[in-house]
Backbone as a chain_set.jsonl record, in Angstrom:
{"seq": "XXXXXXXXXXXXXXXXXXXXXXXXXXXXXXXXXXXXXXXXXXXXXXXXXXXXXXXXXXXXXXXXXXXXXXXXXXXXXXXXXXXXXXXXXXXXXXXXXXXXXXXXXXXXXXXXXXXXXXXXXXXXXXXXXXXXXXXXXX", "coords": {"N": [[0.84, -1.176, 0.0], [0.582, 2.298, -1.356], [1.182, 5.217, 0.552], [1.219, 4.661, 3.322], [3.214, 5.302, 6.188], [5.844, 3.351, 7.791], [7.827, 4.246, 10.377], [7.328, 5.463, 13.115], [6.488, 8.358, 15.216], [7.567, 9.779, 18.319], [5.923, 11.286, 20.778], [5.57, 14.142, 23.711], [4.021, 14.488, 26.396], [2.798, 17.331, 29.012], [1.29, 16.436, 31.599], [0.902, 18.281, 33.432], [-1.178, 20.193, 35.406], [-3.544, 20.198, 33.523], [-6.867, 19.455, 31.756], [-8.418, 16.612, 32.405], [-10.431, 15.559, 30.752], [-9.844, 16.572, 28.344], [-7.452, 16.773, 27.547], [-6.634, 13.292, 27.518], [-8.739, 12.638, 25.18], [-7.168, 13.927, 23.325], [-4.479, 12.369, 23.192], [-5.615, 10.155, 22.548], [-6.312, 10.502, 19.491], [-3.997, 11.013, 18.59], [-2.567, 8.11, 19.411], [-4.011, 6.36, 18.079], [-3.588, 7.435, 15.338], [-5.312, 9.091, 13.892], [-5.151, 12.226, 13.65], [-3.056, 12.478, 11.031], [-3.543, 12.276, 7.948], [-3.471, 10.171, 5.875], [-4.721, 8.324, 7.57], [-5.691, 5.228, 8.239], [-8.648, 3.718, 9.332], [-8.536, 0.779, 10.693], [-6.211, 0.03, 11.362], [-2.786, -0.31, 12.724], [-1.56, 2.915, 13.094], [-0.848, 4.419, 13.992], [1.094, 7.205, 16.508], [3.587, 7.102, 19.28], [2.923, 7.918, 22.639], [4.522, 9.719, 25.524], [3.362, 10.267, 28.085], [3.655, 12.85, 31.147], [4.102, 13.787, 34.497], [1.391, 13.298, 35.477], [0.379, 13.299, 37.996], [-0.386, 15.545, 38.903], [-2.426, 16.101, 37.631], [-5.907, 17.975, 36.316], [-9.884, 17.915, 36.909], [-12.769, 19.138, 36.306], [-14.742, 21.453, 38.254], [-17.37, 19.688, 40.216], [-15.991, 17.293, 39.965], [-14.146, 16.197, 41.543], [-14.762, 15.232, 44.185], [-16.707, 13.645, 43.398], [-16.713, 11.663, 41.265], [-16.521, 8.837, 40.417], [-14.588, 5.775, 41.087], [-14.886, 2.254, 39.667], [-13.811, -1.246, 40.769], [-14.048, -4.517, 40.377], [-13.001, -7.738, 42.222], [-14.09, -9.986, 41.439], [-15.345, -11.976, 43.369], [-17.781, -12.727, 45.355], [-18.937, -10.05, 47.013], [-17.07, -8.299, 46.265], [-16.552, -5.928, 45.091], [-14.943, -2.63, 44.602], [-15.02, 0.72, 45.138], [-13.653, 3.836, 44.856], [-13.328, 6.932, 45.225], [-12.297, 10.042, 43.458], [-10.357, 11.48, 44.336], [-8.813, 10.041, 46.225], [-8.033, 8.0, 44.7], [-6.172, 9.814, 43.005], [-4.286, 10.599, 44.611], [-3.282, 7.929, 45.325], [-2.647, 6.351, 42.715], [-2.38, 7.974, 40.252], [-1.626, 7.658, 37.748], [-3.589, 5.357, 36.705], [-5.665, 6.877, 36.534], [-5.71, 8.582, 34.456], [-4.713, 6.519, 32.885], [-7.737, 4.838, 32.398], [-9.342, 6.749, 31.285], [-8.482, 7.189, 28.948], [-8.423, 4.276, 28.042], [-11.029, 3.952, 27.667], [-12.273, 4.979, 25.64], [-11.028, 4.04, 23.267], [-11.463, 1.627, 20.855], [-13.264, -1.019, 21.324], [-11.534, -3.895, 21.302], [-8.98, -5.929, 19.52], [-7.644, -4.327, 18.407], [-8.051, -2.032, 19.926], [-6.681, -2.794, 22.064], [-4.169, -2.798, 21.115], [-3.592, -0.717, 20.161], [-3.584, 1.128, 22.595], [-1.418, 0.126, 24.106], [0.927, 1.715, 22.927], [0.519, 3.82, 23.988], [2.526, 5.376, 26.972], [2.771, 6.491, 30.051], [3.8, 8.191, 33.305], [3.935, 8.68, 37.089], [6.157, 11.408, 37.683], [8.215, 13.755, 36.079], [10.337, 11.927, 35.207], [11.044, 9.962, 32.643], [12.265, 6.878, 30.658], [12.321, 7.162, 28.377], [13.927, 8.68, 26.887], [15.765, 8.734, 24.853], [14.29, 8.355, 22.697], [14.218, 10.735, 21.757], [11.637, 12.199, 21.864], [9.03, 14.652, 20.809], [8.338, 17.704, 21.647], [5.084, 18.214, 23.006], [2.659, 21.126, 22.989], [0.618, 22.083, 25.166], [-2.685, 24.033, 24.875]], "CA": [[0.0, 0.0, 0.0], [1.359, 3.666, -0.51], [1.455, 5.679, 2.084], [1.608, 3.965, 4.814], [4.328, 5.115, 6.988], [6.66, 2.393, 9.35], [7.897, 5.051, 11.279], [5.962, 6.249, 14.218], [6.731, 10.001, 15.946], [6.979, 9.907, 19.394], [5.639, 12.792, 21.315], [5.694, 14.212, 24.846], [3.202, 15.626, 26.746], [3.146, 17.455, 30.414], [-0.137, 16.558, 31.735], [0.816, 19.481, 34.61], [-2.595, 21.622, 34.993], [-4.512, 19.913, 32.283], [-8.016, 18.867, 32.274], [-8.216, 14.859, 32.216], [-11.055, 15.044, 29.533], [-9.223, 17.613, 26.936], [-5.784, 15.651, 27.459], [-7.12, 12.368, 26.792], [-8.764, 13.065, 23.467], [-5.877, 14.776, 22.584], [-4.193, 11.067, 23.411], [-6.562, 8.956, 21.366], [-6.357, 11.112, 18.261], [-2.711, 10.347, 18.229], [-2.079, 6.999, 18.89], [-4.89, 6.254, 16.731], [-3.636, 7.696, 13.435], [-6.521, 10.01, 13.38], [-4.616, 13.431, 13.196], [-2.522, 11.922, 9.996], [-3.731, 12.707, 6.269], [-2.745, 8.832, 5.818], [-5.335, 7.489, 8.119], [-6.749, 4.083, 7.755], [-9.205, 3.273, 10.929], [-8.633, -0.951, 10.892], [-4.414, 0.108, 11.053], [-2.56, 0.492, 14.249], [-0.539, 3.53, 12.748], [-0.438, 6.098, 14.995], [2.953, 7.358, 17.146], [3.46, 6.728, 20.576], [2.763, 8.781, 23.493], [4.877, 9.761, 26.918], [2.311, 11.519, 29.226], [4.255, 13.42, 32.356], [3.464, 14.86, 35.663], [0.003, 12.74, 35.735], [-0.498, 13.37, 39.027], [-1.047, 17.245, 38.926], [-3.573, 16.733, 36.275], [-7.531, 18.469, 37.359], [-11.322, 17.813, 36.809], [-13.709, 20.553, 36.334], [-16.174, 21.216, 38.666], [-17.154, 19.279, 41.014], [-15.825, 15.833, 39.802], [-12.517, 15.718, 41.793], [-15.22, 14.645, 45.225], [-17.806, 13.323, 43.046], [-15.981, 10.917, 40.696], [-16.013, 7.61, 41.123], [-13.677, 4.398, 40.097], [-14.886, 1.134, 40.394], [-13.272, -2.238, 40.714], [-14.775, -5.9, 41.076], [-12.441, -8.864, 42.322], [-14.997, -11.199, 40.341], [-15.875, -12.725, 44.215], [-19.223, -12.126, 45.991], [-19.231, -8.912, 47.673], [-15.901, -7.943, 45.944], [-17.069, -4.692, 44.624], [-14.533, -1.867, 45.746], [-15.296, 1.916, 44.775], [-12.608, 4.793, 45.213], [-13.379, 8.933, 44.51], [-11.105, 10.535, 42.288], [-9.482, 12.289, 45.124], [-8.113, 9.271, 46.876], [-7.136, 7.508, 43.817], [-4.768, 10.631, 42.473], [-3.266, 10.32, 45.689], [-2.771, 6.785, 45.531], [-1.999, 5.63, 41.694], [-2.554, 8.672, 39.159], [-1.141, 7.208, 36.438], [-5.027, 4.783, 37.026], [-6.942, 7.99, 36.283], [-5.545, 8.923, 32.217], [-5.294, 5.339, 32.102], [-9.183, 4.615, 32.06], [-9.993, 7.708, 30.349], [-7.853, 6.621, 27.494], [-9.078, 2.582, 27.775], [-12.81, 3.811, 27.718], [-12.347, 5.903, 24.428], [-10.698, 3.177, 22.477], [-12.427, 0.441, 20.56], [-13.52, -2.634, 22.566], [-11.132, -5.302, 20.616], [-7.69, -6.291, 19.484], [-6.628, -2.923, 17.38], [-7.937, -1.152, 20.564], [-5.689, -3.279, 23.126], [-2.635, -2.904, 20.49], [-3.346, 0.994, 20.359], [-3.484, 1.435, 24.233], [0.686, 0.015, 24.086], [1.649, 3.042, 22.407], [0.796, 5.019, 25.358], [3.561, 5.715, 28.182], [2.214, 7.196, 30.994], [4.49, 8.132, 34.559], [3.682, 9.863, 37.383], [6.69, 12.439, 38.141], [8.733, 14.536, 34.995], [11.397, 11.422, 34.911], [10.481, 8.845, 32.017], [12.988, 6.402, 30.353], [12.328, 7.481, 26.729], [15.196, 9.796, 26.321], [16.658, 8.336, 23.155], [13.87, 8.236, 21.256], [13.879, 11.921, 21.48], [10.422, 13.021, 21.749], [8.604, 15.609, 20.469], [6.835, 18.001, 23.055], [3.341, 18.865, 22.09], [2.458, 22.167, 23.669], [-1.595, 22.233, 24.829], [-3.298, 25.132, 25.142]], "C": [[0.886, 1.241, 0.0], [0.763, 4.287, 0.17], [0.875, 5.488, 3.139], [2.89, 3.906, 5.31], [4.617, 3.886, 7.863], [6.927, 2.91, 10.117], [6.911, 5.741, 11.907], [6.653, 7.091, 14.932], [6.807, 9.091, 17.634], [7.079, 11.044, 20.206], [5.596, 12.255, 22.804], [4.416, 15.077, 25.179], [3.593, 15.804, 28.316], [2.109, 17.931, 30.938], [-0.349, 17.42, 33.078], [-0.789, 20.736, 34.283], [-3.26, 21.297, 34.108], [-5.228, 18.993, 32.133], [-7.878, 17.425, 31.311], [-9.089, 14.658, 30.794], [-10.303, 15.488, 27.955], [-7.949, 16.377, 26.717], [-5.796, 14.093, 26.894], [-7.966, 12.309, 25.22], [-8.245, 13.502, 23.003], [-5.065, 12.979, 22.265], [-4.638, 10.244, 22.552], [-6.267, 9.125, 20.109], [-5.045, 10.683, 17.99], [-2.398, 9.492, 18.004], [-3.165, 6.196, 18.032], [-4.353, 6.173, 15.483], [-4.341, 9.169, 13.198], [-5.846, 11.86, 12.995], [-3.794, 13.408, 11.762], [-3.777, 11.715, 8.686], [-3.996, 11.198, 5.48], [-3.623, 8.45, 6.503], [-6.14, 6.534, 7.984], [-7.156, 3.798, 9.31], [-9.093, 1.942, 11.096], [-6.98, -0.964, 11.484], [-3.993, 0.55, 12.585], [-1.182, 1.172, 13.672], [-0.496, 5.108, 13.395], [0.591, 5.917, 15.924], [2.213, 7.165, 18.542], [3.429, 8.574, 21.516], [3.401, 9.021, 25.036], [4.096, 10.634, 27.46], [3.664, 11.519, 30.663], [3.606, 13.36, 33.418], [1.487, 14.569, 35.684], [-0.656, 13.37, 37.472], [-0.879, 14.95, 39.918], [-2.085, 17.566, 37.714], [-4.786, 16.712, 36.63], [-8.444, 17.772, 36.209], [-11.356, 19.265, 36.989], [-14.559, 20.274, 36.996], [-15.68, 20.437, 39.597], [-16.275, 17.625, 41.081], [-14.856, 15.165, 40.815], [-13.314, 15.258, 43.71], [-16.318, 13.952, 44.156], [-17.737, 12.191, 41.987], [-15.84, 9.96, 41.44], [-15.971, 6.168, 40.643], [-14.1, 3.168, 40.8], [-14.252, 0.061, 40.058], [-13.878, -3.264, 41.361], [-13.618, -6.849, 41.149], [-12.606, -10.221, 41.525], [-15.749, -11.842, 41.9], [-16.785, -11.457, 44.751], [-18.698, -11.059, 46.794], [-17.514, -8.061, 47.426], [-15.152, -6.501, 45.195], [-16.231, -3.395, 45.571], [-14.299, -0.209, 44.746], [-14.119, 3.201, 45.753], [-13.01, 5.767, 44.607], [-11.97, 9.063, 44.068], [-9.964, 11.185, 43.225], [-7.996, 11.393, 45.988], [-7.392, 8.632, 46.098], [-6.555, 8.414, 42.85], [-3.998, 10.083, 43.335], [-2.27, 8.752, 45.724], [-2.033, 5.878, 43.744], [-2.521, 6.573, 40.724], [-2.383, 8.501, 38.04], [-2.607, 6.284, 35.946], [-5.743, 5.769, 35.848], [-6.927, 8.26, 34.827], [-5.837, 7.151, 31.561], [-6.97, 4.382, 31.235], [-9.461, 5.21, 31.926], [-9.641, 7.63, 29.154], [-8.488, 5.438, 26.817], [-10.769, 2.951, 27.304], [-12.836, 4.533, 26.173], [-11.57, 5.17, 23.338], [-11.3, 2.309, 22.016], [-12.162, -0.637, 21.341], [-12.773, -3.469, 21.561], [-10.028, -5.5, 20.554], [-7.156, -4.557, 18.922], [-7.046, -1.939, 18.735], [-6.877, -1.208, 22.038], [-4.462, -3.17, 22.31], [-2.486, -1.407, 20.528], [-2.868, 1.548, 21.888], [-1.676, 1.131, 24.299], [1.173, 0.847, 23.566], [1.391, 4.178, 23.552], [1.539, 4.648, 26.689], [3.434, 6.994, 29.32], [2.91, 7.301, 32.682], [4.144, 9.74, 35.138], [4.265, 11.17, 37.925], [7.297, 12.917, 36.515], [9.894, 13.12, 34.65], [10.743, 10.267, 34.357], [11.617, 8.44, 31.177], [12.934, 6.314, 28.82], [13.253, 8.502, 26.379], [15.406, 9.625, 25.178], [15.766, 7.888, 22.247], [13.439, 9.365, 20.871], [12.377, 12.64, 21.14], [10.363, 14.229, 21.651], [7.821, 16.565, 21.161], [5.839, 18.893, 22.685], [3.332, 20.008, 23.386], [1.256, 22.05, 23.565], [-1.277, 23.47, 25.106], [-4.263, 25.369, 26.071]], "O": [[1.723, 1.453, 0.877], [-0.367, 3.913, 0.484], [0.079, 6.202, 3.749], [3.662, 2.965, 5.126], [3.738, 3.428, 8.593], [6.458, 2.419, 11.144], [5.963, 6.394, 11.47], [7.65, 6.566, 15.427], [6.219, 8.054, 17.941], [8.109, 11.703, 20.345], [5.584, 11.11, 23.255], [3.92, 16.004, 24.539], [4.317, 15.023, 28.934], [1.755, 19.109, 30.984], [-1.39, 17.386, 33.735], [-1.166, 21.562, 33.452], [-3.827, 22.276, 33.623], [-4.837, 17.831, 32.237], [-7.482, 17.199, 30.167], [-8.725, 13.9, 29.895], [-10.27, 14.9, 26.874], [-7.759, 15.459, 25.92], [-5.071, 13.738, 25.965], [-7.414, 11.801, 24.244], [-8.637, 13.731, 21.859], [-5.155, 12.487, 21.14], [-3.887, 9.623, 21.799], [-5.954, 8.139, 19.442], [-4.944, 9.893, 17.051], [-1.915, 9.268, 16.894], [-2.751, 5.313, 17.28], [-4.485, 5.252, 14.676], [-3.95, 10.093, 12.485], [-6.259, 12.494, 12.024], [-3.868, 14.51, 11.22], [-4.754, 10.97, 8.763], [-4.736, 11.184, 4.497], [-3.678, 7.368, 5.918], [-7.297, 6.766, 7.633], [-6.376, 3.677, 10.254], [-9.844, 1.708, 12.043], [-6.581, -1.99, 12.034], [-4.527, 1.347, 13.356], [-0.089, 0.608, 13.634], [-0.212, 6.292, 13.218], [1.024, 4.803, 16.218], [1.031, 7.096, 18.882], [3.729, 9.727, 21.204], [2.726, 8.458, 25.898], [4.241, 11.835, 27.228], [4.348, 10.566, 31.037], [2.475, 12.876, 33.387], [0.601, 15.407, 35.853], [-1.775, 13.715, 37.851], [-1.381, 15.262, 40.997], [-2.433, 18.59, 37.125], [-5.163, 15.71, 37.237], [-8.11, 17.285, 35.129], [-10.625, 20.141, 37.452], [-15.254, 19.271, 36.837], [-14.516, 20.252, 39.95], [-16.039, 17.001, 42.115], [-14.729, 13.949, 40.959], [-12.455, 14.973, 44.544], [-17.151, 13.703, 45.028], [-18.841, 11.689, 41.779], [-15.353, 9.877, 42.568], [-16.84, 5.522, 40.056], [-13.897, 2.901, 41.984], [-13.928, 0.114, 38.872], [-14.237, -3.216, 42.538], [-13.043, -6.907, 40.062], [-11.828, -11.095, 41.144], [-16.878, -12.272, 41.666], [-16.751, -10.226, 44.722], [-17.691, -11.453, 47.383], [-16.953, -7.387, 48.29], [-14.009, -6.151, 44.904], [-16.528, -3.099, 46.728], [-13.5, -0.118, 43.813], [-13.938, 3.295, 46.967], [-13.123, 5.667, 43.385], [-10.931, 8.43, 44.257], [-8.811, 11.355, 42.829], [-6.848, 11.753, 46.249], [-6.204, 8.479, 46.382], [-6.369, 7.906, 41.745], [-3.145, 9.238, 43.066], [-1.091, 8.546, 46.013], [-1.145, 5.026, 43.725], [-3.381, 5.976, 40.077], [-2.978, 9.182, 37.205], [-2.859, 6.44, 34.751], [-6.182, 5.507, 34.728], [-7.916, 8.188, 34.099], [-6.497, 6.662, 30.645], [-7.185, 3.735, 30.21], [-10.599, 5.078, 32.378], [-10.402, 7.972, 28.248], [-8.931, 5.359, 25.671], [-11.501, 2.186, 26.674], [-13.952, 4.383, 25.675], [-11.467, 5.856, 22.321], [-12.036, 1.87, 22.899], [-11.126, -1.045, 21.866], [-13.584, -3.875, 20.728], [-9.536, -5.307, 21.665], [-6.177, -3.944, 19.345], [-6.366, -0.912, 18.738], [-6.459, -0.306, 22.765], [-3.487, -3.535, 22.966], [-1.43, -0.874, 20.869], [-1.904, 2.275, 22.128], [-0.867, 2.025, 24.545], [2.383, 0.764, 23.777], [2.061, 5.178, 23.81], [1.164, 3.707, 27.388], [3.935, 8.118, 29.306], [2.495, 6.392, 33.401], [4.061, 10.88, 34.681], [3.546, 12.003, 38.478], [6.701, 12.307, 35.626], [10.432, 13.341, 33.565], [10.023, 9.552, 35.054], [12.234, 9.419, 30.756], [13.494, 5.427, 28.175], [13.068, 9.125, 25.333], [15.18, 10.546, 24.393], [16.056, 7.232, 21.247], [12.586, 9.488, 19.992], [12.164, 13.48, 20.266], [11.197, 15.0, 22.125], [6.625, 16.318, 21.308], [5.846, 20.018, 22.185], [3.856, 19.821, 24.484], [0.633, 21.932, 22.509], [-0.209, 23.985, 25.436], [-4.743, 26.496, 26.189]]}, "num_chains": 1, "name": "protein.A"}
């Protein structure tokens, strides 16, 4: 097929101060493909992504008490619910993660897309040498 790039970009972002919903659709669109001229939707040809500083990233409003993550064990009464407030505190890197997973297709091209994102929660991430690109939001 032409054009279809092999090479995939990889960009930086520094999710410091920036709202979880904007930042994540920013996320998708990328490792998607979807910002690319070139885009086929069946193709996993979109670049990879290092997200930063996850755990200074806000809600609007009231969400940041009112938000809330659940998790089942699979056993009877195994059902365990955490607000958004407690789980920054405790695993932030969680919070982009399932705003990303929920906005991807349910199947294989959406579990092969999700591996292009690199997500840590202080400024120090082990992608140096593939020289990323740093996207500036607005």
């Amino acid at each position: 097929m032409t054009g279809i790039r092999n090479e995939k970009k990889w960009y930086l972002i520094d999710a410091k101060e920036q709202t979880l919903g904007r930042i994540s659709t920013l996320i998708v669109n990328i490792i998607s493909g979807r910002h690319r001229p070139d885009h086929l939707p069946y193709l996993n040809d979109g670049d990879y992504i290092i997200v930063t500083n996850v755990e200074a990233i806000i809600v609007s409003g009231n969400k940041s008490t009112q938000k809330i993550y659940r998790r089942h064990s699979g056993r009877p009464g195994g059902l365990k619910i955490e607000r958004f407030e407690k789980l920054q505190l405790r695993i932030p890197e969680k919070i982009l993660e399932n705003a990303v997973k929920n906005m991807l297709p349910k199947n294989s091209l959406g579990r092969d897309l999700f591996k292009n994102l690199k997500i840590y929660k202080s400024e120090d991430h082990p992608h140096i040498c593939q020289n990323p690109e740093k996207l500036i939001l607005e």
